[in-house]
CSV table of C-alpha atoms and ligand atoms in Angstrom, one decimal:
chain,number,residue,atom,x,y,z
A,1,ALA,CA,189.7,82.3,225.9
A,2,ILE,CA,191.8,83.0,228.8
A,3,GLU,CA,194.2,80.2,229.6
A,4,ARG,CA,196.8,79.4,232.0
A,5,THR,CA,200.1,78.0,231.1
A,6,LEU,CA,203.2,76.4,232.8
A,7,SER,CA,206.4,78.3,232.4
A,8,ILE,CA,209.9,77.5,234.1
A,9,ILE,CA,212.9,79.7,233.8
A,10,LYS,CA,215.8,77.0,233.3
A,11,PRO,CA,219.0,76.9,235.6
A,12,ASP,CA,220.8,78.5,232.4
A,13,ALA,CA,218.8,81.8,232.5
A,14,VAL,CA,218.4,81.7,236.1
A,15,ALA,CA,222.5,81.9,236.4
A,16,LYS,CA,222.3,84.5,233.6
A,17,ASN,CA,220.6,86.8,236.1
A,18,VAL,CA,217.8,87.3,233.4
A,19,ILE,CA,214.5,86.4,235.6
A,20,GLY,CA,213.3,90.0,235.4
A,21,GLN,CA,214.0,90.4,232.1
A,22,ILE,CA,212.1,87.4,231.2
A,23,TYR,CA,209.1,88.6,233.5
A,24,THR,CA,208.9,91.8,231.9
A,25,ARG,CA,208.5,90.1,228.5
A,26,PHE,CA,205.5,88.1,230.2
A,27,GLU,CA,204.1,91.4,231.6
A,28,ASN,CA,204.6,92.9,228.2
A,29,ALA,CA,202.6,90.8,226.3
A,30,GLY,CA,199.8,90.5,229.1
A,31,LEU,CA,200.5,87.4,230.7
A,32,LYS,CA,200.0,87.8,234.2
A,33,ILE,CA,202.0,85.9,236.8
A,34,VAL,CA,199.7,84.1,239.1
A,35,ALA,CA,201.5,81.5,241.1
A,36,ALA,CA,205.3,81.4,241.4
A,37,ARG,CA,208.2,79.7,242.9
A,38,MET,CA,211.7,79.1,243.1
A,39,ALA,CA,213.2,75.5,243.3
A,40,GLN,CA,216.2,73.2,243.4
A,41,LEU,CA,214.4,70.2,241.5
A,42,SER,CA,215.4,66.7,242.8
A,43,ARG,CA,216.0,64.2,239.8
A,44,ALA,CA,213.1,62.4,241.0
A,45,GLU,CA,211.2,65.9,240.2
A,46,ALA,CA,212.4,66.6,237.1
A,47,GLU,CA,212.4,63.0,235.6
A,48,GLY,CA,208.7,62.9,236.6
A,49,PHE,CA,207.9,66.4,235.1
A,50,TYR,CA,209.3,65.2,231.5
A,51,ALA,CA,208.1,61.9,231.9
A,52,VAL,CA,206.7,61.9,228.3
A,53,HIS,CA,210.4,62.3,227.2
A,54,ALA,CA,211.6,59.4,229.1
A,55,ALA,CA,212.3,57.2,226.0
A,56,ARG,CA,214.2,59.8,224.2
A,57,PRO,CA,217.7,59.5,223.7
A,58,PHE,CA,218.4,63.2,225.2
A,59,PHE,CA,216.4,62.4,228.5
A,60,LYS,CA,219.3,62.0,230.6
A,61,ASP,CA,221.1,65.3,229.4
A,62,LEU,CA,217.7,66.8,230.2
A,63,VAL,CA,217.4,65.7,233.7
A,64,ASP,CA,221.2,66.5,234.0
A,65,PHE,CA,220.7,69.9,233.3
A,66,MET,CA,217.3,70.6,235.0
A,67,VAL,CA,219.0,69.7,238.2
A,68,SER,CA,222.0,71.5,237.6
A,69,GLY,CA,220.8,74.8,239.5
A,70,PRO,CA,217.8,76.5,240.9
A,71,VAL,CA,215.0,77.0,238.1
A,72,ILE,CA,212.0,79.6,238.8
A,73,ILE,CA,208.7,78.2,238.2
A,74,GLN,CA,205.3,80.1,237.5
A,75,VAL,CA,201.9,80.0,236.1
A,76,LEU,CA,201.0,82.7,233.4
A,77,GLU,CA,197.3,83.6,232.7
A,78,GLY,CA,195.5,85.5,229.9
A,79,GLU,CA,194.1,85.7,226.6
A,80,ASN,CA,195.3,82.6,224.4
A,81,ALA,CA,198.3,82.0,226.9
A,82,ILE,CA,199.6,78.9,225.8
A,83,ALA,CA,200.2,80.0,222.4
A,84,LYS,CA,201.3,83.5,223.3
A,85,HIS,CA,204.0,82.3,225.7
A,86,ARG,CA,205.3,79.7,223.0
A,87,ASP,CA,205.7,82.6,220.7
A,88,LEU,CA,207.4,84.7,223.4
A,89,MET,CA,209.8,81.7,223.7
A,90,GLY,CA,210.9,80.9,220.1
A,91,ALA,CA,211.8,77.5,218.7
A,92,THR,CA,213.1,74.7,221.0
A,93,ASP,CA,216.5,74.8,219.2
A,94,PRO,CA,217.9,78.5,220.1
A,95,LYS,CA,219.7,78.2,216.6
A,96,LYS,CA,216.0,78.1,215.1
A,97,ALA,CA,214.5,80.7,217.1
A,98,GLU,CA,213.3,84.1,215.5
A,99,LYS,CA,215.0,87.0,216.4
A,100,GLY,CA,213.8,88.5,219.4
A,101,THR,CA,212.2,85.6,221.2
A,102,ILE,CA,213.8,84.6,224.8
A,103,ARG,CA,215.6,81.7,223.7
A,104,ALA,CA,217.2,83.8,220.6
A,105,ASP,CA,218.4,86.3,223.0
A,106,PHE,CA,219.1,83.8,226.1
A,107,ALA,CA,219.7,80.5,225.3
A,108,ASP,CA,222.6,78.6,224.6
A,109,SER,CA,221.8,75.2,223.2
A,110,ILE,CA,218.6,72.7,222.7
A,111,ASP,CA,219.3,71.7,226.4
A,112,ALA,CA,220.4,75.0,227.9
A,113,ASN,CA,217.4,76.7,226.2
A,114,ALA,CA,216.4,79.1,228.6
A,115,VAL,CA,212.7,78.3,229.4
A,116,HIS,CA,209.9,75.6,228.9
A,117,GLY,CA,206.5,76.3,228.5
A,118,SER,CA,203.2,74.0,228.1
A,119,ASP,CA,202.6,73.0,224.5
A,120,ALA,CA,199.0,72.4,224.7
A,121,GLU,CA,195.6,72.8,226.9
A,122,GLU,CA,195.8,69.2,228.2
A,123,THR,CA,199.8,69.2,229.0
A,124,ALA,CA,199.2,72.8,230.6
A,125,LYS,CA,196.8,71.1,233.1
A,126,THR,CA,199.1,68.3,234.1
A,127,GLU,CA,202.1,70.4,234.3
A,128,ILE,CA,200.6,73.2,236.4
A,129,ALA,CA,199.1,70.4,238.9
A,130,TYR,CA,202.4,68.9,239.2
A,131,PHE,CA,204.1,72.2,240.3
A,132,PHE,CA,201.3,74.1,242.2
A,133,PRO,CA,198.4,72.7,244.4
A,134,ALA,CA,195.1,74.7,243.4
A,135,LEU,CA,195.4,76.7,246.5
A,136,ASN,CA,199.0,78.4,245.4
A,137,VAL,CA,197.3,79.8,242.3
A,138,TYR,CA,196.1,83.5,242.6
A,139,SER,CA,193.9,84.4,239.6
A,140,ARG,CA,192.7,88.1,240.1
B,1,LIG,P1,211.4,71.9,226.7
B,1,LIG,O1,210.5,72.6,226.0
B,1,LIG,O2,211.6,72.2,228.0
B,1,LIG,O3,210.9,70.3,226.8
B,1,LIG,C1,211.9,69.1,227.0
B,1,LIG,C2,213.3,69.6,226.3
B,1,LIG,O4,214.3,68.4,225.9
B,1,LIG,C3,213.7,70.7,225.5
B,1,LIG,O5,212.7,72.0,225.9
B,1,LIG,C4,214.8,70.8,225.3
B,1,LIG,O6,215.6,71.6,226.0
B,1,LIG,C5,215.1,69.2,225.5
B,1,LIG,N1,215.8,68.6,224.1
B,1,LIG,C6,217.0,68.2,224.1
B,1,LIG,N2,217.2,67.6,222.8
B,1,LIG,C7,215.8,67.7,222.3
B,1,LIG,C8,215.3,67.1,221.2
B,1,LIG,N3,216.1,66.4,220.1
B,1,LIG,N4,213.9,67.5,220.7
B,1,LIG,C9,213.4,68.0,221.8
B,1,LIG,N5,213.5,68.5,222.9
B,1,LIG,C10,215.3,68.4,223.4
């Protein structure tokens, strides 16, 4: 089925100047960018986005990292987009990510792991709505 998923290029990858290389991977996999913006997240925005992780020991480091510099946020659309995007990203921990994945190629650590992607249909809906009002999504 045609799905949408939320993607974030995190501060480490923006700082490395690999936005274009990551976009090219999305495009070559048949994922279309139907919404996009650059943002410097506030602590409140980052904490709200990652609210499901609020009780985890890594939460503060995660939020610190996500506000450390600008990010690029986009909605990707395509056949099986959620799983396809996760395959392109590779494992959360770059040390465990398969060769040729975004995280294996561009990430430095489990915190500075280059990209975020929604993990399921319900989270994709919530995450897309969190950053993009419907009128800012341009499908076809
Ligand atoms: P992300 O897919 O953006 O979702 C939550 C983030 O928390 C994750 O990527 C990692 O960057 C970060 N994180 C740090 N430590 C852990 C951990 N032990 N397990 C999962 N995520 C972690």
